[in-house]
Amino acid sequence: MTTAPPPAAPPPTPPPLDPPVWQPPPPPPGPPARPQLRRSRTDKVLGGVSGGLAEYSGIDALLWRVGFVALALAGGTGIVVYLLLWLLMPAGPAAYGPHAYGPPGAPPVRVPAGPRSPVPGITIAVLLIVVGALALITRFSAWDLGPRAFFGSALLVVGLGLVAAAFSGGRTARGGLIALGIVLSLALLAATAMPWNNVRSGGVGDRTFRPATEAQVRDFYRGGAGDMTVDLTAVDVSDISAPITTRVEHGLGDVQVLVPRDADVRLTVMSGVGSIDAFGQGSLDRGFFPGAGTGSWVDDGKPEFVIAVHNGAGDVEVSRG
């Protein structure tokens, strides 16, 4: 008689499953974090202000520097604005590339330096070629270009080089071009203000002119470098029929013009660099100045002298002898 096998044990009951934990969907990616406005420690020529503005705005630092230089030459406001930003903007962290302003705590990323841009070298080469060509034109032709043509042409070449450097790749020595542009701008301003033709044609040394009569008064007095004195006190203005007109042009140095005490004077003064003193009335550069005395011609509204003074660099004084 066969015995039946015992029934098999039932399978173990599986453990209960936990309900799934709900998780919110990830937020959509937002715009990249904007860097803070700080002075740059890597892209700087003087204080890093332009470099910091470039990192914050995305505008090339060269354009910021050119803007500050233009404002400085226009009236000095660029210097004030730059100094204020230098004081108010905190210094940025020491980093090695444009990705210094990443997430907090992230190490700075070293950006490998690219190849050096040929723009600065080409700019200097073109500058030398242009200046040399202008020198040859002045030497072997009838054109007398003068310093303003040289400085202006050189500044134009440097400006074009700065613009090309702003849009070209590679490492560029922009600081040197900017410094050269500033020097050329100052030289061009000095050349524009100063009548260099007078310096070259008027000679060097102090000069004094003392005409004794109306006929001896020149229509034009020219000086070069040195002090100039035009003494008109010996001229008798009691019986002149028309105003005595004269012009004084001087390049570099002080100019002094003396007139008789009883002469009415109509004066015009143009001075590039230096102070003006017209009959002790401060820095007036034009006007009608009546004389003093009892003659019928004194303070009658009609000038005995019409004087124009143009001085490049130096003080101008017009007084009575």
PDB file of N, CA and C in Angstrom, residues 96-195:
ATOM      1  N   TYR A  96      42.033  83.098 -13.966  1.00  0.00           N
ATOM      2  CA  TYR A  96      42.899  82.856 -15.115  1.00  0.00           C
ATOM      3  C   TYR A  96      42.184  83.023 -16.430  1.00  0.00           C
ATOM      4  N   GLY A  97      40.932  83.405 -16.438  1.00  0.00           N
ATOM      5  CA  GLY A  97      40.238  83.503 -17.705  1.00  0.00           C
ATOM      6  C   GLY A  97      38.899  84.143 -17.535  1.00  0.00           C
ATOM      7  N   PRO A  98      38.120  84.250 -18.573  1.00  0.00           N
ATOM      8  CA  PRO A  98      36.836  84.934 -18.515  1.00  0.00           C
ATOM      9  C   PRO A  98      35.791  84.179 -17.729  1.00  0.00           C
ATOM     10  N   HIS A  99      36.042  82.886 -17.322  1.00  0.00           N
ATOM     11  CA  HIS A  99      35.045  82.122 -16.589  1.00  0.00           C
ATOM     12  C   HIS A  99      35.295  82.168 -15.094  1.00  0.00           C
ATOM     13  N   ALA A 100      35.880  83.268 -14.611  1.00  0.00           N
ATOM     14  CA  ALA A 100      36.179  83.362 -13.191  1.00  0.00           C
ATOM     15  C   ALA A 100      34.917  83.492 -12.374  1.00  0.00           C
ATOM     16  N   TYR A 101      33.880  84.124 -12.906  1.00  0.00           N
ATOM     17  CA  TYR A 101      32.656  84.361 -12.162  1.00  0.00           C
ATOM     18  C   TYR A 101      31.689  83.209 -12.387  1.00  0.00           C
ATOM     19  N   GLY A 102      32.037  82.016 -11.965  1.00  0.00           N
ATOM     20  CA  GLY A 102      31.172  80.859 -12.091  1.00  0.00           C
ATOM     21  C   GLY A 102      30.374  80.653 -10.827  1.00  0.00           C
ATOM     22  N   PRO A 103      29.911  79.421 -10.577  1.00  0.00           N
ATOM     23  CA  PRO A 103      29.157  79.136  -9.367  1.00  0.00           C
ATOM     24  C   PRO A 103      30.010  79.368  -8.137  1.00  0.00           C
ATOM     25  N   PRO A 104      29.384  79.702  -7.004  1.00  0.00           N
ATOM     26  CA  PRO A 104      30.158  79.933  -5.782  1.00  0.00           C
ATOM     27  C   PRO A 104      30.946  78.693  -5.400  1.00  0.00           C
ATOM     28  N   GLY A 105      32.190  78.903  -5.063  1.00  0.00           N
ATOM     29  CA  GLY A 105      33.049  77.807  -4.654  1.00  0.00           C
ATOM     30  C   GLY A 105      33.710  77.087  -5.794  1.00  0.00           C
ATOM     31  N   ALA A 106      33.333  77.374  -7.012  1.00  0.00           N
ATOM     32  CA  ALA A 106      33.945  76.685  -8.150  1.00  0.00           C
ATOM     33  C   ALA A 106      35.333  77.229  -8.378  1.00  0.00           C
ATOM     34  N   PRO A 107      36.303  76.358  -8.631  1.00  0.00           N
ATOM     35  CA  PRO A 107      37.665  76.853  -8.860  1.00  0.00           C
ATOM     36  C   PRO A 107      37.750  77.606 -10.165  1.00  0.00           C
ATOM     37  N   PRO A 108      38.652  78.575 -10.243  1.00  0.00           N
ATOM     38  CA  PRO A 108      38.806  79.307 -11.507  1.00  0.00           C
ATOM     39  C   PRO A 108      39.302  78.393 -12.618  1.00  0.00           C
ATOM     40  N   VAL A 109      38.846  78.661 -13.785  1.00  0.00           N
ATOM     41  CA  VAL A 109      39.179  77.841 -14.938  1.00  0.00           C
ATOM     42  C   VAL A 109      40.293  78.533 -15.713  1.00  0.00           C
ATOM     43  N   ARG A 110      41.344  77.822 -15.929  1.00  0.00           N
ATOM     44  CA  ARG A 110      42.451  78.367 -16.718  1.00  0.00           C
ATOM     45  C   ARG A 110      42.137  78.226 -18.188  1.00  0.00           C
ATOM     46  N   VAL A 111      42.061  79.362 -18.867  1.00  0.00           N
ATOM     47  CA  VAL A 111      41.790  79.359 -20.297  1.00  0.00           C
ATOM     48  C   VAL A 111      43.116  79.432 -21.034  1.00  0.00           C
ATOM     49  N   PRO A 112      43.396  78.488 -21.878  1.00  0.00           N
ATOM     50  CA  PRO A 112      44.679  78.535 -22.575  1.00  0.00           C
ATOM     51  C   PRO A 112      44.777  79.767 -23.460  1.00  0.00           C
ATOM     52  N   ALA A 113      45.951  80.367 -23.403  1.00  0.00           N
ATOM     53  CA  ALA A 113      46.176  81.582 -24.193  1.00  0.00           C
ATOM     54  C   ALA A 113      46.209  81.231 -25.672  1.00  0.00           C
ATOM     55  N   GLY A 114      45.518  82.033 -26.441  1.00  0.00           N
ATOM     56  CA  GLY A 114      45.495  81.814 -27.872  1.00  0.00           C
ATOM     57  C   GLY A 114      46.708  82.417 -28.543  1.00  0.00           C
ATOM     58  N   PRO A 115      46.800  82.271 -29.814  1.00  0.00           N
ATOM     59  CA  PRO A 115      47.943  82.849 -30.528  1.00  0.00           C
ATOM     60  C   PRO A 115      47.904  84.370 -30.490  1.00  0.00           C
ATOM     61  N   ARG A 116      49.070  84.958 -30.521  1.00  0.00           N
ATOM     62  CA  ARG A 116      49.164  86.413 -30.476  1.00  0.00           C
ATOM     63  C   ARG A 116      48.657  87.017 -31.784  1.00  0.00           C
ATOM     64  N   SER A 117      47.844  88.070 -31.644  1.00  0.00           N
ATOM     65  CA  SER A 117      47.269  88.715 -32.814  1.00  0.00           C
ATOM     66  C   SER A 117      48.332  89.546 -33.528  1.00  0.00           C
ATOM     67  N   PRO A 118      48.320  89.553 -34.843  1.00  0.00           N
ATOM     68  CA  PRO A 118      49.300  90.373 -35.569  1.00  0.00           C
ATOM     69  C   PRO A 118      48.898  91.834 -35.704  1.00  0.00           C
ATOM     70  N   VAL A 119      47.725  92.217 -35.156  1.00  0.00           N
ATOM     71  CA  VAL A 119      47.234  93.580 -35.370  1.00  0.00           C
ATOM     72  C   VAL A 119      48.184  94.646 -34.831  1.00  0.00           C
ATOM     73  N   PRO A 120      48.693  94.536 -33.571  1.00  0.00           N
ATOM     74  CA  PRO A 120      49.592  95.603 -33.090  1.00  0.00           C
ATOM     75  C   PRO A 120      50.831  95.775 -33.951  1.00  0.00           C
ATOM     76  N   GLY A 121      51.451  94.669 -34.340  1.00  0.00           N
ATOM     77  CA  GLY A 121      52.645  94.788 -35.177  1.00  0.00           C
ATOM     78  C   GLY A 121      52.350  95.410 -36.525  1.00  0.00           C
ATOM     79  N   ILE A 122      51.231  95.006 -37.132  1.00  0.00           N
ATOM     80  CA  ILE A 122      50.851  95.597 -38.420  1.00  0.00           C
ATOM     81  C   ILE A 122      50.559  97.087 -38.256  1.00  0.00           C
ATOM     82  N   THR A 123      49.915  97.453 -37.136  1.00  0.00           N
ATOM     83  CA  THR A 123      49.602  98.866 -36.901  1.00  0.00           C
ATOM     84  C   THR A 123      50.878  99.709 -36.819  1.00  0.00           C
ATOM     85  N   ILE A 124      51.860  99.229 -36.063  1.00  0.00           N
ATOM     86  CA  ILE A 124      53.121  99.968 -35.945  1.00  0.00           C
ATOM     87  C   ILE A 124      53.822 100.046 -37.295  1.00  0.00           C
ATOM     88  N   ALA A 125      53.794  98.973 -38.060  1.00  0.00           N
ATOM     89  CA  ALA A 125      54.442  98.998 -39.372  1.00  0.00           C
ATOM     90  C   ALA A 125      53.779 100.011 -40.295  1.00  0.00           C
ATOM     91  N   VAL A 126      52.441  99.997 -40.331  1.00  0.00           N
ATOM     92  CA  VAL A 126      51.733 100.967 -41.173  1.00  0.00           C
ATOM     93  C   VAL A 126      51.996 102.390 -40.684  1.00  0.00           C
ATOM     94  N   LEU A 127      52.070 102.573 -39.370  1.00  0.00           N
ATOM     95  CA  LEU A 127      52.352 103.900 -38.825  1.00  0.00           C
ATOM     96  C   LEU A 127      53.708 104.410 -39.312  1.00  0.00           C
ATOM     97  N   LEU A 128      54.729 103.579 -39.258  1.00  0.00           N
ATOM     98  CA  LEU A 128      56.055 103.992 -39.716  1.00  0.00           C
ATOM     99  C   LEU A 128      56.055 104.279 -41.218  1.00  0.00           C
ATOM    100  N   ILE A 129      55.322 103.479 -41.973  1.00  0.00           N
ATOM    101  CA  ILE A 129      55.263 103.706 -43.420  1.00  0.00           C
ATOM    102  C   ILE A 129      54.595 105.046 -43.729  1.00  0.00           C
ATOM    103  N   VAL A 130      53.480 105.338 -43.040  1.00  0.00           N
ATOM    104  CA  VAL A 130      52.762 106.591 -43.298  1.00  0.00           C
ATOM    105  C   VAL A 130      53.613 107.797 -42.914  1.00  0.00           C
ATOM    106  N   VAL A 131      54.247 107.735 -41.741  1.00  0.00           N
ATOM    107  CA  VAL A 131      55.084 108.863 -41.310  1.00  0.00           C
ATOM    108  C   VAL A 131      56.263 109.041 -42.260  1.00  0.00           C
ATOM    109  N   GLY A 132      56.873 107.946 -42.676  1.00  0.00           N
ATOM    110  CA  GLY A 132      57.975 108.060 -43.628  1.00  0.00           C
ATOM    111  C   GLY A 132      57.536 108.642 -44.963  1.00  0.00           C
ATOM    112  N   ALA A 133      56.359 108.243 -45.435  1.00  0.00           N
ATOM    113  CA  ALA A 133      55.856 108.795 -46.693  1.00  0.00           C
ATOM    114  C   ALA A 133      55.582 110.286 -46.578  1.00  0.00           C
ATOM    115  N   LEU A 134      55.012 110.700 -45.448  1.00  0.00           N
ATOM    116  CA  LEU A 134      54.771 112.134 -45.257  1.00  0.00           C
ATOM    117  C   LEU A 134      56.074 112.915 -45.184  1.00  0.00           C
ATOM    118  N   ALA A 135      57.102 112.324 -44.555  1.00  0.00           N
ATOM    119  CA  ALA A 135      58.395 112.991 -44.495  1.00  0.00           C
ATOM    120  C   ALA A 135      59.014 113.145 -45.879  1.00  0.00           C
ATOM    121  N   LEU A 136      58.885 112.125 -46.699  1.00  0.00           N
ATOM    122  CA  LEU A 136      59.414 112.223 -48.064  1.00  0.00           C
ATOM    123  C   LEU A 136      58.647 113.267 -48.875  1.00  0.00           C
ATOM    124  N   ILE A 137      57.330 113.309 -48.700  1.00  0.00           N
ATOM    125  CA  ILE A 137      56.540 114.313 -49.423  1.00  0.00           C
ATOM    126  C   ILE A 137      56.960 115.718 -49.019  1.00  0.00           C
ATOM    127  N   THR A 138      57.172 115.933 -47.711  1.00  0.00           N
ATOM    128  CA  THR A 138      57.593 117.255 -47.238  1.00  0.00           C
ATOM    129  C   THR A 138      58.983 117.607 -47.739  1.00  0.00           C
ATOM    130  N   ARG A 139      59.866 116.610 -47.837  1.00  0.00           N
ATOM    131  CA  ARG A 139      61.256 116.873 -48.218  1.00  0.00           C
ATOM    132  C   ARG A 139      61.413 117.116 -49.707  1.00  0.00           C
ATOM    133  N   PHE A 140      60.700 116.368 -50.533  1.00  0.00           N
ATOM    134  CA  PHE A 140      60.964 116.423 -51.971  1.00  0.00           C
ATOM    135  C   PHE A 140      59.828 117.034 -52.775  1.00  0.00           C
ATOM    136  N   SER A 141      58.900 117.700 -52.136  1.00  0.00           N
ATOM    137  CA  SER A 141      57.831 118.371 -52.865  1.00  0.00           C
ATOM    138  C   SER A 141      57.617 119.757 -52.281  1.00  0.00           C
ATOM    139  N   ALA A 142      56.709 120.491 -52.894  1.00  0.00           N
ATOM    140  CA  ALA A 142      56.424 121.847 -52.424  1.00  0.00           C
ATOM    141  C   ALA A 142      55.416 121.868 -51.281  1.00  0.00           C
ATOM    142  N   TRP A 143      54.917 120.735 -50.875  1.00  0.00           N
ATOM    143  CA  TRP A 143      53.941 120.676 -49.792  1.00  0.00           C
ATOM    144  C   TRP A 143      54.655 120.759 -48.449  1.00  0.00           C
ATOM    145  N   ASP A 144      54.228 121.664 -47.619  1.00  0.00           N
ATOM    146  CA  ASP A 144      54.744 121.787 -46.256  1.00  0.00           C
ATOM    147  C   ASP A 144      53.639 121.314 -45.314  1.00  0.00           C
ATOM    148  N   LEU A 145      53.659 120.034 -44.965  1.00  0.00           N
ATOM    149  CA  LEU A 145      52.543 119.441 -44.229  1.00  0.00           C
ATOM    150  C   LEU A 145      52.468 119.912 -42.781  1.00  0.00           C
ATOM    151  N   GLY A 146      53.589 120.039 -42.109  1.00  0.00           N
ATOM    152  CA  GLY A 146      53.578 120.519 -40.742  1.00  0.00           C
ATOM    153  C   GLY A 146      53.281 119.412 -39.737  1.00  0.00           C
ATOM    154  N   PRO A 147      53.468 119.709 -38.435  1.00  0.00           N
ATOM    155  CA  PRO A 147      53.283 118.672 -37.398  1.00  0.00           C
ATOM    156  C   PRO A 147      51.861 118.155 -37.308  1.00  0.00           C
ATOM    157  N   ARG A 148      50.867 119.005 -37.594  1.00  0.00           N
ATOM    158  CA  ARG A 148      49.490 118.540 -37.447  1.00  0.00           C
ATOM    159  C   ARG A 148      49.169 117.411 -38.417  1.00  0.00           C
ATOM    160  N   ALA A 149      49.698 117.471 -39.626  1.00  0.00           N
ATOM    161  CA  ALA A 149      49.465 116.389 -40.585  1.00  0.00           C
ATOM    162  C   ALA A 149      50.127 115.096 -40.119  1.00  0.00           C
ATOM    163  N   PHE A 150      51.342 115.190 -39.557  1.00  0.00           N
ATOM    164  CA  PHE A 150      52.031 113.997 -39.085  1.00  0.00           C
ATOM    165  C   PHE A 150      51.287 113.364 -37.904  1.00  0.00           C
ATOM    166  N   PHE A 151      50.970 114.180 -36.891  1.00  0.00           N
ATOM    167  CA  PHE A 151      50.302 113.640 -35.706  1.00  0.00           C
ATOM    168  C   PHE A 151      48.897 113.137 -36.046  1.00  0.00           C
ATOM    169  N   GLY A 152      48.184 113.879 -36.893  1.00  0.00           N
ATOM    170  CA  GLY A 152      46.844 113.450 -37.258  1.00  0.00           C
ATOM    171  C   GLY A 152      46.838 112.141 -38.021  1.00  0.00           C
ATOM    172  N   SER A 153      47.755 111.985 -38.965  1.00  0.00           N
ATOM    173  CA  SER A 153      47.830 110.730 -39.722  1.00  0.00           C
ATOM    174  C   SER A 153      48.230 109.567 -38.826  1.00  0.00           C
ATOM    175  N   ALA A 154      49.196 109.804 -37.932  1.00  0.00           N
ATOM    176  CA  ALA A 154      49.607 108.738 -37.014  1.00  0.00           C
ATOM    177  C   ALA A 154      48.464 108.337 -36.086  1.00  0.00           C
ATOM    178  N   LEU A 155      47.712 109.314 -35.597  1.00  0.00           N
ATOM    179  CA  LEU A 155      46.583 109.002 -34.725  1.00  0.00           C
ATOM    180  C   LEU A 155      45.497 108.233 -35.472  1.00  0.00           C
ATOM    181  N   LEU A 156      45.276 108.562 -36.735  1.00  0.00           N
ATOM    182  CA  LEU A 156      44.302 107.828 -37.546  1.00  0.00           C
ATOM    183  C   LEU A 156      44.710 106.368 -37.702  1.00  0.00           C
ATOM    184  N   VAL A 157      45.982 106.112 -37.945  1.00  0.00           N
ATOM    185  CA  VAL A 157      46.448 104.728 -38.108  1.00  0.00           C
ATOM    186  C   VAL A 157      46.281 103.952 -36.798  1.00  0.00           C
ATOM    187  N   VAL A 158      46.660 104.573 -35.674  1.00  0.00           N
ATOM    188  CA  VAL A 158      46.523 103.892 -34.384  1.00  0.00           C
ATOM    189  C   VAL A 158      45.046 103.626 -34.069  1.00  0.00           C
ATOM    190  N   GLY A 159      44.176 104.579 -34.370  1.00  0.00           N
ATOM    191  CA  GLY A 159      42.750 104.363 -34.142  1.00  0.00           C
ATOM    192  C   GLY A 159      42.194 103.209 -34.949  1.00  0.00           C
ATOM    193  N   LEU A 160      42.585 103.115 -36.205  1.00  0.00           N
ATOM    194  CA  LEU A 160      42.140 101.983 -37.026  1.00  0.00           C
ATOM    195  C   LEU A 160      42.693 100.669 -36.484  1.00  0.00           C
ATOM    196  N   GLY A 161      43.925 100.701 -35.974  1.00  0.00           N
ATOM    197  CA  GLY A 161      44.479  99.487 -35.378  1.00  0.00           C
ATOM    198  C   GLY A 161      43.723  99.057 -34.135  1.00  0.00           C
ATOM    199  N   LEU A 162      43.288 100.015 -33.307  1.00  0.00           N
ATOM    200  CA  LEU A 162      42.507  99.677 -32.112  1.00  0.00           C
ATOM    201  C   LEU A 162      41.155  99.078 -32.485  1.00  0.00           C
ATOM    202  N   VAL A 163      40.528  99.638 -33.513  1.00  0.00           N
ATOM    203  CA  VAL A 163      39.254  99.082 -33.959  1.00  0.00           C
ATOM    204  C   VAL A 163      39.450  97.654 -34.478  1.00  0.00           C
ATOM    205  N   ALA A 164      40.505  97.433 -35.256  1.00  0.00           N
ATOM    206  CA  ALA A 164      40.766  96.082 -35.769  1.00  0.00           C
ATOM    207  C   ALA A 164      41.074  95.115 -34.626  1.00  0.00           C
ATOM    208  N   ALA A 165      41.786  95.590 -33.592  1.00  0.00           N
ATOM    209  CA  ALA A 165      42.115  94.721 -32.457  1.00  0.00           C
ATOM    210  C   ALA A 165      40.876  94.339 -31.668  1.00  0.00           C
ATOM    211  N   ALA A 166      39.875  95.217 -31.641  1.00  0.00           N
ATOM    212  CA  ALA A 166      38.654  94.920 -30.890  1.00  0.00           C
ATOM    213  C   ALA A 166      37.865  93.780 -31.512  1.00  0.00           C
ATOM    214  N   PHE A 167      37.999  93.557 -32.800  1.00  0.00           N
ATOM    215  CA  PHE A 167      37.200  92.541 -33.482  1.00  0.00           C
ATOM    216  C   PHE A 167      38.035  91.375 -33.998  1.00  0.00           C
ATOM    217  N   SER A 168      39.291  91.328 -33.632  1.00  0.00           N
ATOM    218  CA  SER A 168      40.147  90.247 -34.103  1.00  0.00           C
ATOM    219  C   SER A 168      40.378  89.258 -32.969  1.00  0.00           C
ATOM    220  N   GLY A 169      40.701  88.039 -33.336  1.00  0.00           N
ATOM    221  CA  GLY A 169      40.992  87.024 -32.343  1.00  0.00           C
ATOM    222  C   GLY A 169      42.446  87.059 -31.931  1.00  0.00           C
ATOM    223  N   GLY A 170      42.746  86.278 -30.901  1.00  0.00           N
ATOM    224  CA  GLY A 170      44.112  86.206 -30.430  1.00  0.00           C
ATOM    225  C   GLY A 170      44.417  87.246 -29.386  1.00  0.00           C
ATOM    226  N   ARG A 171      45.584  87.123 -28.790  1.00  0.00           N
ATOM    227  CA  ARG A 171      46.019  88.058 -27.763  1.00  0.00           C
ATOM    228  C   ARG A 171      46.604  89.297 -28.424  1.00  0.00           C
ATOM    229  N   THR A 172      46.160  90.448 -27.979  1.00  0.00           N
ATOM    230  CA  THR A 172      46.614  91.711 -28.553  1.00  0.00           C
ATOM    231  C   THR A 172      47.172  92.595 -27.457  1.00  0.00           C
ATOM    232  N   ALA A 173      48.263  93.294 -27.748  1.00  0.00           N
ATOM    233  CA  ALA A 173      48.846  94.250 -26.806  1.00  0.00           C
ATOM    234  C   ALA A 173      48.135  95.595 -26.962  1.00  0.00           C
ATOM    235  N   ARG A 174      46.870  95.637 -26.488  1.00  0.00           N
ATOM    236  CA  ARG A 174      46.082  96.840 -26.692  1.00  0.00           C
ATOM    237  C   ARG A 174      46.556  97.986 -25.815  1.00  0.00           C
ATOM    238  N   GLY A 175      47.105  97.659 -24.642  1.00  0.00           N
ATOM    239  CA  GLY A 175      47.563  98.724 -23.750  1.00  0.00           C
ATOM    240  C   GLY A 175      48.600  99.617 -24.398  1.00  0.00           C
ATOM    241  N   GLY A 176      49.520  99.026 -25.145  1.00  0.00           N
ATOM    242  CA  GLY A 176      50.527  99.833 -25.829  1.00  0.00           C
ATOM    243  C   GLY A 176      49.934 100.733 -26.885  1.00  0.00           C
ATOM    244  N   LEU A 177      48.958 100.218 -27.642  1.00  0.00           N
ATOM    245  CA  LEU A 177      48.315 101.042 -28.668  1.00  0.00           C
ATOM    246  C   LEU A 177      47.510 102.170 -28.026  1.00  0.00           C
ATOM    247  N   ILE A 178      46.847 101.882 -26.907  1.00  0.00           N
ATOM    248  CA  ILE A 178      46.080 102.928 -26.230  1.00  0.00           C
ATOM    249  C   ILE A 178      47.011 104.017 -25.716  1.00  0.00           C
ATOM    250  N   ALA A 179      48.122 103.622 -25.090  1.00  0.00           N
ATOM    251  CA  ALA A 179      49.078 104.619 -24.598  1.00  0.00           C
ATOM    252  C   ALA A 179      49.638 105.462 -25.749  1.00  0.00           C
ATOM    253  N   LEU A 180      49.954 104.802 -26.863  1.00  0.00           N
ATOM    254  CA  LEU A 180      50.447 105.543 -28.024  1.00  0.00           C
ATOM    255  C   LEU A 180      49.391 106.503 -28.556  1.00  0.00           C
ATOM    256  N   GLY A 181      48.121 106.060 -28.566  1.00  0.00           N
ATOM    257  CA  GLY A 181      47.047 106.941 -29.017  1.00  0.00           C
ATOM    258  C   GLY A 181      46.884 108.154 -28.117  1.00  0.00           C
ATOM    259  N   ILE A 182      47.032 107.974 -26.800  1.00  0.00           N
ATOM    260  CA  ILE A 182      46.920 109.110 -25.878  1.00  0.00           C
ATOM    261  C   ILE A 182      48.037 110.110 -26.128  1.00  0.00           C
ATOM    262  N   VAL A 183      49.258 109.615 -26.294  1.00  0.00           N
ATOM    263  CA  VAL A 183      50.391 110.518 -26.548  1.00  0.00           C
ATOM    264  C   VAL A 183      50.194 111.276 -27.853  1.00  0.00           C
ATOM    265  N   LEU A 184      49.754 110.594 -28.887  1.00  0.00           N
ATOM    266  CA  LEU A 184      49.532 111.265 -30.171  1.00  0.00           C
ATOM    267  C   LEU A 184      48.389 112.276 -30.087  1.00  0.00           C
ATOM    268  N   SER A 185      47.360 111.974 -29.303  1.00  0.00           N
ATOM    269  CA  SER A 185      46.250 112.925 -29.141  1.00  0.00           C
ATOM    270  C   SER A 185      46.723 114.202 -28.462  1.00  0.00           C
ATOM    271  N   LEU A 186      47.510 114.063 -27.398  1.00  0.00           N
ATOM    272  CA  LEU A 186      48.038 115.251 -26.719  1.00  0.00           C
ATOM    273  C   LEU A 186      48.964 116.047 -27.638  1.00  0.00           C
ATOM    274  N   ALA A 187      49.779 115.343 -28.401  1.00  0.00           N
ATOM    275  CA  ALA A 187      50.666 116.049 -29.337  1.00  0.00           C
ATOM    276  C   ALA A 187      49.871 116.770 -30.413  1.00  0.00           C
ATOM    277  N   LEU A 188      48.781 116.154 -30.880  1.00  0.00           N
ATOM    278  CA  LEU A 188      47.957 116.805 -31.898  1.00  0.00           C
ATOM    279  C   LEU A 188      47.267 118.045 -31.328  1.00  0.00           C
ATOM    280  N   LEU A 189      46.804 117.969 -30.078  1.00  0.00           N
ATOM    281  CA  LEU A 189      46.203 119.154 -29.449  1.00  0.00           C
ATOM    282  C   LEU A 189      47.215 120.282 -29.326  1.00  0.00           C
ATOM    283  N   ALA A 190      48.438 119.944 -28.924  1.00  0.00           N
ATOM    284  CA  ALA A 190      49.471 120.975 -28.814  1.00  0.00           C
ATOM    285  C   ALA A 190      49.820 121.561 -30.174  1.00  0.00           C
ATOM    286  N   ALA A 191      49.892 120.715 -31.191  1.00  0.00           N
ATOM    287  CA  ALA A 191      50.213 121.220 -32.529  1.00  0.00           C
ATOM    288  C   ALA A 191      49.099 122.086 -33.088  1.00  0.00           C
ATOM    289  N   THR A 192      47.848 121.760 -32.726  1.00  0.00           N
ATOM    290  CA  THR A 192      46.727 122.564 -33.207  1.00  0.00           C
ATOM    291  C   THR A 192      46.679 123.922 -32.531  1.00  0.00           C
ATOM    292  N   ALA A 193      47.013 123.949 -31.236  1.00  0.00           N
ATOM    293  CA  ALA A 193      46.942 125.206 -30.495  1.00  0.00           C
ATOM    294  C   ALA A 193      48.105 126.124 -30.804  1.00  0.00           C
ATOM    295  N   MET A 194      49.238 125.569 -31.148  1.00  0.00           N
ATOM    296  CA  MET A 194      50.437 126.380 -31.308  1.00  0.00           C
ATOM    297  C   MET A 194      50.703 126.676 -32.783  1.00  0.00           C
ATOM    298  N   PRO A 195      50.890 127.931 -33.160  1.00  0.00           N
ATOM    299  CA  PRO A 195      51.237 128.258 -34.554  1.00  0.00           C
ATOM    300  C   PRO A 195      52.682 127.906 -34.862  1.00  0.00           C
TER     301      PRO A 195
END
